[in-house]
Amino acid sequence: MSVLIKNGRVITADADQIADIFIEGETIKAIGKDLNIKATKEIDAAGKLVFPGGIDPHVHLEMPFMGAFSSDNYETGTRAALYGGTTMVIDFILQKQGNSLRSALEEWKSRSDNNCVGDYSFHMAVTDFNENTKKEIQEMIEVEGITSFKTFMAYKGVFMIDDRQMIELMAEVKKHGGLINVHATNGDMIDSLIAKHRSERKLSPLYHYLSQPEITEAEASGRFADMANYTGCPGYIVHLTCEGALNAVRNATKRNQKVFVETCIQYLILDASLYENDFEGAKWVMSPPLREKKDQETLWAGINQGLVEVVATDHCPFNWEKKLLGKDDFSKIPNGHPAIENRMELLFSEGVNKGRITLNKYVEVSSTNAAKIFGMFPRKGTIAVGSDADIVIFDPNEKHKLSAKTHHMNVDYSGYEGWELTGKVKTVLLRGKVAIENNHCNIDKGYGKFIRRNKVSSIV
Ligand code: URP
Ligand code: ZN
Ligand code: ZN
């Protein structure tokens, strides 16, 4: 099977040109003007933008969490991602405290193997670092191709590790060429505020927000940066939301340290006023919570300053019935919101279209940087000869509305119901196969491949 994409405006992180792309099998074979090559299928991309397939390095599919499983499984989640132009996701395996990393990997494989429509990989969350876990780090990196390790500075008793475990884990991960991801919020401060609000019978979703003030994230982000600097381990802060936390990273740059930063689309475009609508606010109960308008400005600026490298989603959907578990107590609302399908279009419409980021920056933060940081570049994250043919053909002018009635995510509400966007994903290729075309998915579960990742770099 070969495909020729004709006359598109091909955008990568560092180029912008009208060109044809010739694909044979799973890879890109040629890029150039007016390619004179015959292909089994020709796609006219004149007037369209052509991007590398999006990479969302922060998703939670079929994840057991807070008394429920996130409602998108590997099939529905990766298919919805493809509809939205994301060809690859990185999901999180969660070690159970007291158990091995290996047993967690087996459990996650039992749900994901042969079930993905799009490509995927895993970060391994280390929730219990001890002498046994230590022995498994090298094996995860070298045998399994899982080169990034997630840590939590919150969710005490379930996922949180203490600072001793953090630095010892960092030392081991550094030794073997991996990277530490972190959920950087101060779990003890948050737990204390949750207990206070509950004892005062302040139980609505607004108190989820008020239990995680900016300082809880700024403090933990700074502490994480200090520990990464001390150990020399490459570090990546997931879902960073606010000015205080980004300033902690900015401070680390003054000693010539690099800490990678991911934000998520919701933190760029939604704000905490959504928690004021009584229980409706549960739709956006996530951790960290949505912040203030000034934090949105900080994050957009951080992207343009090169301090924020990645825009992900933290996709972790729960149906309304599950959100209702916290009807009488915000601390029981399963944390997370759906966005895997919406990220690329929202970022284009709110970012590129509103003049906040350039087209090259768009590609960088939605695809290229994640591929580089997580050891997949240049196989993924760009349009180049030899790269996987993961390609999005995008109409920058088409207007459309987001709605739970029309989205493909397996969740009964949208955090963006009725939002009018400009710019739509039209055609998506995954490793040379036309996966999405005419609003239809042509590939089945099982096509999505587990992508083994290389050792990571500490620069992008
Ligand atoms: O609210 C969130 N973020 N849910 C998923 C778990 C996490 O902390 O990333
Ligand atoms: Zn988190
Ligand atoms: Zn998450």
Coordinates of C-alpha atoms and ligand atoms in Angstrom, one line a residue:
M1 CA 0.0 0.0 0.0
S2 CA 1.3 3.5 -0.9
V3 CA -0.2 6.9 -0.4
L4 CA 0.7 10.2 -2.0
I5 CA -0.5 13.3 -0.1
K6 CA -0.4 16.2 -2.7
N7 CA 0.1 19.9 -2.2
G8 CA -0.5 20.3 1.5
R9 CA 1.1 22.9 3.7
V10 CA 3.5 20.7 5.6
I11 CA 4.3 22.0 9.1
T12 CA 6.9 20.6 11.4
A13 CA 8.5 22.1 14.5
D14 CA 11.0 23.9 12.4
A15 CA 9.7 24.1 8.8
D16 CA 6.7 25.2 6.8
Q17 CA 6.4 24.3 3.1
I18 CA 4.0 23.3 0.4
A19 CA 5.0 19.8 -0.5
D20 CA 3.9 16.3 -1.4
I21 CA 4.5 13.3 0.9
F22 CA 5.0 9.8 -0.4
I23 CA 4.4 6.9 1.9
E24 CA 5.1 3.3 1.4
G25 CA 4.1 0.7 3.9
E26 CA 4.4 2.3 7.4
T27 CA 6.9 5.0 6.7
I28 CA 7.5 8.2 4.8
K29 CA 9.7 7.6 1.8
A30 CA 9.9 11.0 0.1
I31 CA 8.9 14.6 0.6
G32 CA 9.2 17.3 -2.1
K33 CA 7.4 19.5 -4.5
D34 CA 5.5 17.9 -7.3
L35 CA 6.7 14.4 -6.7
N36 CA 6.3 12.3 -9.8
I37 CA 5.5 9.0 -8.1
K38 CA 2.5 6.7 -8.6
A39 CA 0.7 5.6 -5.4
T40 CA -2.2 3.3 -4.7
K41 CA -4.0 6.2 -3.1
E42 CA -3.7 9.9 -3.7
I43 CA -5.0 12.5 -1.2
D44 CA -5.5 16.1 -2.4
A45 CA -4.4 18.3 0.6
A46 CA -4.4 21.7 -1.3
G47 CA -5.6 24.4 1.1
K48 CA -5.0 22.1 4.1
L49 CA -2.4 22.0 6.8
V50 CA -0.4 18.8 7.3
F51 CA 0.9 18.0 10.8
P52 CA 2.8 15.1 12.4
G53 CA 0.3 12.9 14.3
G54 CA -0.4 14.3 17.7
I55 CA 1.2 12.7 20.7
D56 CA -0.6 12.9 24.1
P57 CA 1.9 11.7 26.7
H58 CA -0.6 11.9 29.6
V59 CA -3.7 9.8 29.5
H60 CA -5.5 7.3 31.8
L61 CA -7.4 4.6 30.0
E62 CA -9.5 2.1 31.9
M63 CA -7.7 3.1 35.1
P64 CA -8.9 2.0 38.5
F65 CA -9.1 5.2 40.5
M66 CA -11.3 6.5 43.4
G67 CA -13.8 3.7 43.3
A68 CA -14.3 3.5 39.5
F69 CA -12.5 2.8 36.2
S70 CA -11.9 5.7 33.9
S71 CA -14.6 5.2 31.3
D72 CA -12.6 5.1 28.0
N73 CA -10.9 1.7 27.5
Y74 CA -7.9 1.2 25.2
E75 CA -10.1 0.8 22.2
T76 CA -12.5 3.7 22.7
G77 CA -9.8 6.0 24.0
T78 CA -7.2 5.5 21.3
R79 CA -9.9 5.6 18.6
A80 CA -11.3 8.9 20.0
A81 CA -7.7 10.2 20.1
L82 CA -7.3 9.3 16.4
Y83 CA -10.6 11.2 15.5
G84 CA -9.0 14.2 17.2
G85 CA -5.6 13.9 15.4
T86 CA -3.7 12.2 18.2
T87 CA -2.0 9.1 16.8
M88 CA -0.1 8.0 19.9
V89 CA -0.7 8.2 23.6
I90 CA 1.3 7.4 26.7
D91 CA -0.8 5.9 29.5
F92 CA 0.2 5.3 33.1
I93 CA 0.7 1.9 34.8
L94 CA 0.2 2.2 38.5
Q95 CA 2.2 -0.1 40.8
K96 CA 0.1 -1.2 43.8
Q97 CA 2.0 -0.4 47.1
G98 CA 3.4 -3.7 48.3
N99 CA 3.5 -5.3 44.8
S100 CA 6.1 -5.4 42.1
L101 CA 6.4 -3.2 38.9
R102 CA 6.2 -6.5 36.9
S103 CA 2.8 -7.4 38.3
A104 CA 1.5 -3.9 37.5
L105 CA 2.8 -4.2 34.0
E106 CA 1.1 -7.6 33.5
E107 CA -2.2 -6.2 34.8
W108 CA -2.1 -3.2 32.5
K109 CA -1.1 -5.4 29.5
S110 CA -4.1 -7.6 30.2
R111 CA -6.3 -4.6 29.4
S112 CA -4.3 -3.0 26.6
D113 CA -2.8 -5.9 24.6
N114 CA -4.5 -6.2 21.2
N115 CA -7.1 -3.6 22.2
C116 CA -5.6 -0.4 21.0
V117 CA -6.6 1.3 17.7
G118 CA -3.9 3.9 17.9
D119 CA -0.2 3.6 19.0
Y120 CA 0.6 3.7 22.7
S121 CA 3.3 3.4 25.3
F122 CA 3.3 3.4 29.1
H123 CA 5.0 5.4 31.9
M124 CA 5.5 3.2 35.0
A125 CA 4.2 4.8 38.2
V126 CA 6.4 3.9 41.1
T127 CA 4.3 4.1 44.2
D128 CA 6.5 2.0 46.5
F129 CA 10.2 2.3 46.0
N130 CA 12.2 -0.3 47.9
E131 CA 15.0 -2.8 47.4
N132 CA 12.8 -5.1 45.2
T133 CA 11.5 -2.3 43.0
K134 CA 15.0 -0.9 42.6
K135 CA 16.0 -4.1 40.8
E136 CA 13.2 -3.7 38.3
I137 CA 14.1 -0.3 37.0
Q138 CA 16.8 -1.4 34.6
E139 CA 14.6 -4.2 33.3
M140 CA 11.7 -1.8 32.6
I141 CA 14.1 0.5 30.6
E142 CA 16.2 -2.1 28.8
V143 CA 13.8 -5.1 28.4
E144 CA 10.4 -3.4 28.2
G145 CA 11.3 -0.1 26.5
I146 CA 9.5 1.8 29.3
T147 CA 11.9 4.6 30.0
S148 CA 9.9 7.1 32.1
F149 CA 8.8 6.6 35.7
K150 CA 5.9 8.5 37.2
T151 CA 5.9 9.6 40.8
F152 CA 3.2 11.2 43.0
M153 CA 3.9 13.8 45.7
A154 CA 0.2 13.6 46.6
Y155 CA -2.5 10.9 47.1
K156 CA -1.0 9.7 50.4
G157 CA -1.5 6.1 51.2
V158 CA -2.3 5.1 47.6
F159 CA 0.3 6.6 45.3
M160 CA 2.5 9.1 47.2
I161 CA 6.2 8.4 47.8
D162 CA 8.2 10.4 50.3
D163 CA 11.3 12.4 49.5
R164 CA 13.7 9.7 50.5
Q165 CA 12.1 7.3 48.1
M166 CA 12.1 10.1 45.5
I167 CA 15.8 10.7 45.6
E168 CA 16.7 7.1 45.7
L169 CA 14.5 6.3 42.8
M170 CA 15.9 9.3 40.9
A171 CA 19.5 8.0 41.4
E172 CA 18.5 4.6 40.0
V173 CA 16.6 6.0 37.1
K174 CA 19.4 8.3 36.2
K175 CA 21.9 5.4 36.3
H176 CA 20.0 3.5 33.6
G177 CA 19.1 6.4 31.3
G178 CA 15.5 7.1 32.3
L179 CA 13.4 10.1 33.3
I180 CA 11.2 10.9 36.3
N181 CA 7.7 12.3 35.8
V182 CA 6.0 13.9 38.7
H183 CA 2.5 14.9 39.9
A184 CA 3.9 17.8 41.9
T185 CA 1.6 18.9 44.6
N186 CA 2.1 18.8 48.3
G187 CA -0.1 15.9 49.5
D188 CA 0.1 16.6 53.2
M189 CA -1.0 20.3 52.8
I190 CA -3.9 19.2 50.5
D191 CA -5.0 16.4 52.9
S192 CA -5.0 18.9 55.8
L193 CA -7.2 21.3 53.8
I194 CA -9.5 18.6 52.7
A195 CA -10.0 17.5 56.3
K196 CA -10.6 21.1 57.4
H197 CA -13.2 21.7 54.7
R198 CA -15.0 18.4 55.5
S199 CA -15.1 19.2 59.2
E200 CA -16.6 22.6 58.4
R201 CA -19.2 20.8 56.2
K202 CA -17.9 22.6 53.1
L203 CA -18.5 19.8 50.7
S204 CA -19.3 21.2 47.2
P205 CA -16.9 20.9 44.2
L206 CA -15.7 24.5 45.0
Y207 CA -13.9 23.1 48.0
H208 CA -11.9 20.6 45.8
Y209 CA -10.4 23.8 44.2
L210 CA -10.0 25.5 47.6
S211 CA -8.2 22.5 49.0
Q212 CA -5.4 22.7 46.4
P213 CA -4.2 26.3 46.4
E214 CA -1.4 27.5 44.2
I215 CA 1.2 27.2 46.9
T216 CA 0.6 23.4 47.2
E217 CA 1.8 23.1 43.6
A218 CA 4.5 25.8 43.7
E219 CA 6.1 24.2 46.8
A220 CA 6.1 20.7 45.4
S221 CA 7.4 21.8 42.0
G222 CA 10.3 23.6 43.6
R223 CA 11.1 20.7 45.9
F224 CA 11.0 18.3 42.9
A225 CA 13.3 20.5 40.9
D226 CA 15.7 20.6 43.9
M227 CA 15.7 16.8 44.2
A228 CA 16.2 16.4 40.4
N229 CA 19.1 18.9 40.5
Y230 CA 20.6 17.2 43.5
T231 CA 20.5 13.7 41.9
G232 CA 21.1 14.9 38.3
C233 CA 18.1 13.0 37.1
P234 CA 16.1 14.3 34.1
G235 CA 12.7 15.5 35.5
Y236 CA 9.4 16.3 33.9
I237 CA 6.5 17.9 35.7
V238 CA 3.1 16.7 34.5
H239 CA 0.0 18.8 34.4
L240 CA 1.6 22.1 35.6
T241 CA -1.2 24.7 36.1
C242 CA 0.0 27.9 37.6
E243 CA 2.3 30.9 37.9
G244 CA 3.9 29.8 41.2
A245 CA 4.8 26.4 39.9
L246 CA 6.2 27.7 36.7
N247 CA 8.2 30.3 38.6
A248 CA 9.8 27.4 40.6
V249 CA 10.9 25.9 37.3
R250 CA 12.1 29.3 36.1
N251 CA 14.2 29.6 39.2
A252 CA 15.8 26.2 38.5
T253 CA 16.9 27.6 35.1
K254 CA 19.0 30.2 37.0
R255 CA 21.3 27.4 38.1
N256 CA 21.4 26.1 34.5
Q257 CA 19.0 23.2 35.3
K258 CA 16.4 21.9 32.8
V259 CA 13.1 20.7 34.1
F260 CA 10.6 19.7 31.5
V261 CA 7.1 21.0 31.9
E262 CA 3.8 19.7 30.6
T263 CA 0.6 21.6 30.9
C264 CA -2.8 20.4 29.7
I265 CA -5.2 22.0 27.3
Q266 CA -7.8 22.6 30.0
Y267 CA -5.4 24.8 32.1
L268 CA -4.8 27.0 29.1
I269 CA -8.4 27.7 28.3
L270 CA -10.7 27.0 31.4
D271 CA -10.7 28.7 34.7
A272 CA -11.8 28.1 38.3
S273 CA -15.0 30.1 37.9
L274 CA -16.5 26.8 36.6
Y275 CA -16.5 25.5 40.2
E276 CA -19.0 28.2 41.3
N277 CA -22.0 26.4 39.6
D278 CA -22.8 24.0 42.5
F279 CA -22.4 20.3 41.6
E280 CA -22.0 21.1 37.8
G281 CA -18.4 21.9 38.8
A282 CA -17.8 18.2 39.3
K283 CA -17.3 18.0 35.5
W284 CA -14.0 19.8 36.0
V285 CA -12.9 18.2 39.3
M286 CA -9.4 17.2 38.5
S287 CA -6.1 17.4 40.3
P288 CA -4.6 20.0 40.2
P289 CA -7.8 22.0 39.8
L290 CA -8.4 24.7 37.2
R291 CA -6.8 28.0 38.1
E292 CA -7.1 31.7 37.5
K293 CA -7.0 33.8 34.3
K294 CA -3.5 35.0 35.3
D295 CA -2.3 31.4 35.3
Q296 CA -3.6 30.9 31.8
E297 CA -1.6 33.9 30.7
T298 CA 1.5 32.5 32.5
L299 CA 1.1 29.2 30.7
W300 CA 0.7 30.7 27.2
A301 CA 3.8 32.8 27.9
G302 CA 5.6 29.8 29.3
I303 CA 5.0 27.9 26.0
N304 CA 6.5 30.8 24.0
Q305 CA 9.4 31.2 26.4
G306 CA 10.3 27.5 26.0
L307 CA 9.6 26.7 29.6
V308 CA 6.5 24.6 28.8
E309 CA 7.4 21.9 26.3
V310 CA 4.2 19.8 26.1
V311 CA 0.5 20.3 26.0
A312 CA -1.2 17.1 27.0
T313 CA -4.7 16.3 28.4
D314 CA -4.5 14.1 31.5
H315 CA -7.6 12.5 29.9
C316 CA -9.3 10.6 32.7
P317 CA -13.0 10.5 32.0
F318 CA -15.8 9.4 34.3
N319 CA -19.5 9.2 33.5
W320 CA -21.8 11.5 35.4
E321 CA -23.1 8.6 37.4
K322 CA -19.5 8.1 38.8
K323 CA -19.0 11.9 39.4
L324 CA -22.2 11.6 41.5
L325 CA -20.2 9.4 44.0
G326 CA -19.1 12.8 45.4
K327 CA -22.5 14.4 45.4
D328 CA -22.4 15.0 49.1
D329 CA -18.6 15.2 49.5
F330 CA -16.2 16.8 47.0
S331 CA -13.4 14.5 48.1
K332 CA -15.2 11.5 46.7
I333 CA -15.7 12.9 43.2
P334 CA -13.4 10.8 40.9
N335 CA -10.8 13.2 39.6
G336 CA -10.4 13.8 35.9
H337 CA -12.0 15.1 32.8
P338 CA -12.3 14.0 29.1
A339 CA -10.2 15.7 26.4
I340 CA -8.2 13.1 24.4
E341 CA -10.3 13.8 21.3
N342 CA -10.4 17.6 21.7
R343 CA -6.8 18.6 22.4
M344 CA -5.4 19.2 18.9
E345 CA -8.5 21.1 17.7
L346 CA -8.8 23.2 20.9
L347 CA -5.1 24.0 20.9
F348 CA -5.3 25.1 17.2
S349 CA -8.5 27.1 17.6
E350 CA -7.6 28.8 20.9
G351 CA -3.9 28.9 20.4
V352 CA -2.9 29.3 16.7
N353 CA -6.1 30.9 15.5
K354 CA -6.1 33.5 18.3
G355 CA -2.5 34.4 17.7
R356 CA -1.1 33.0 20.9
I357 CA 1.2 30.5 19.3
T358 CA 2.7 29.9 15.9
L359 CA 2.0 26.9 13.7
N360 CA 5.6 25.6 14.4
K361 CA 5.1 26.0 18.1
Y362 CA 1.8 24.1 17.8
V363 CA 3.5 21.1 16.3
E364 CA 6.3 21.3 18.8
V365 CA 4.0 21.2 21.9
S366 CA 1.4 18.8 20.5
S367 CA 3.8 16.2 19.1
T368 CA 7.5 16.8 18.5
N369 CA 8.7 17.7 22.1
A370 CA 6.9 14.7 23.6
A371 CA 8.6 12.4 21.0
K372 CA 12.0 13.9 21.8
I373 CA 11.6 13.9 25.6
F374 CA 10.2 10.4 25.8
G375 CA 12.7 8.7 23.4
M376 CA 10.8 8.3 20.2
F377 CA 12.2 10.9 17.9
P378 CA 12.5 11.0 14.9
R379 CA 10.4 7.8 14.5
K380 CA 7.5 9.8 15.9
G381 CA 6.8 13.5 16.3
T382 CA 7.8 14.8 12.8
I383 CA 7.3 14.5 9.1
A384 CA 10.6 13.3 7.7
V385 CA 11.9 10.6 5.4
G386 CA 12.2 7.4 7.5
S387 CA 9.7 8.5 10.1
D388 CA 6.5 6.6 10.8
A389 CA 3.8 8.0 8.5
D390 CA 1.6 9.4 11.3
I391 CA 0.0 12.3 9.7
V392 CA -2.9 14.7 10.2
I393 CA -4.5 16.6 7.4
F394 CA -6.3 19.6 8.9
D395 CA -8.7 22.2 7.6
P396 CA -7.8 25.4 9.3
N397 CA -11.0 27.2 8.3
E398 CA -13.7 24.6 9.0
K399 CA -16.0 25.7 11.9
H400 CA -17.6 23.1 14.1
K401 CA -19.1 22.6 17.6
L402 CA -18.0 20.2 20.3
S403 CA -20.6 18.1 22.0
A404 CA -21.0 14.9 23.9
K405 CA -23.7 14.0 21.3
T406 CA -21.1 13.8 18.6
H407 CA -17.8 13.0 20.2
H408 CA -16.3 9.5 20.2
M409 CA -15.0 9.4 23.7
N410 CA -16.9 6.9 25.9
V411 CA -18.2 9.5 28.4
D412 CA -21.7 11.1 28.7
Y413 CA -20.7 14.7 29.0
S414 CA -18.2 17.1 27.4
G415 CA -16.2 19.7 29.4
Y416 CA -16.5 21.8 26.2
E417 CA -20.2 21.4 25.3
G418 CA -21.2 23.9 22.6
W419 CA -17.7 25.4 22.1
E420 CA -17.4 26.7 18.6
L421 CA -14.0 25.9 17.1
T422 CA -12.3 26.9 13.9
G423 CA -10.1 24.2 12.4
K424 CA -10.9 20.5 12.1
V425 CA -9.1 17.2 11.7
K426 CA -10.1 15.8 8.3
T427 CA -7.8 12.8 7.6
V428 CA -5.5 10.9 9.9
L429 CA -2.8 8.4 8.8
L430 CA -1.3 6.0 11.3
R431 CA 1.8 4.2 10.2
G432 CA 0.7 4.6 6.6
K433 CA -2.9 3.5 7.0
V434 CA -5.6 6.0 6.4
A435 CA -7.2 5.6 9.8
I436 CA -9.7 8.5 9.8
E437 CA -11.4 9.7 6.7
N438 CA -14.8 11.2 6.0
N439 CA -15.5 11.1 9.8
H440 CA -15.1 7.4 9.9
C441 CA -12.5 5.1 11.5
N442 CA -11.1 2.6 9.0
I443 CA -8.9 0.6 11.4
D444 CA -9.8 -1.8 14.2
K445 CA -8.5 -2.5 17.7
G446 CA -5.3 -4.4 17.5
Y447 CA -3.8 -2.1 14.8
G448 CA -2.4 0.1 17.5
K449 CA 1.2 -0.9 18.4
F450 CA 3.0 -0.7 21.7
I451 CA 6.0 1.6 21.0
R452 CA 9.2 0.7 22.8
R453 CA 11.0 3.8 23.7
N454 CA 14.7 4.7 23.8
K455 CA 16.6 6.0 26.7
V456 CA 15.8 9.6 27.2
S457 CA 17.6 12.9 26.7
S458 CA 17.8 15.7 29.1
I459 CA 17.7 18.3 26.4
V460 CA 15.2 19.0 23.6
Ligands
URP1 O1 -7.5 14.5 38.2 C1 -6.7 13.8 37.6 N1 -5.6 14.4 37.3 N2 -6.9 12.5 37.5 C2 -5.9 11.6 37.0 C3 -4.9 11.3 38.0 C4 -3.8 12.3 38.0 O2 -3.5 12.8 39.1 O3 -3.1 12.6 37.0
ZN2 ZN -1.7 13.8 38.4
ZN3 ZN -2.9 12.1 35.2

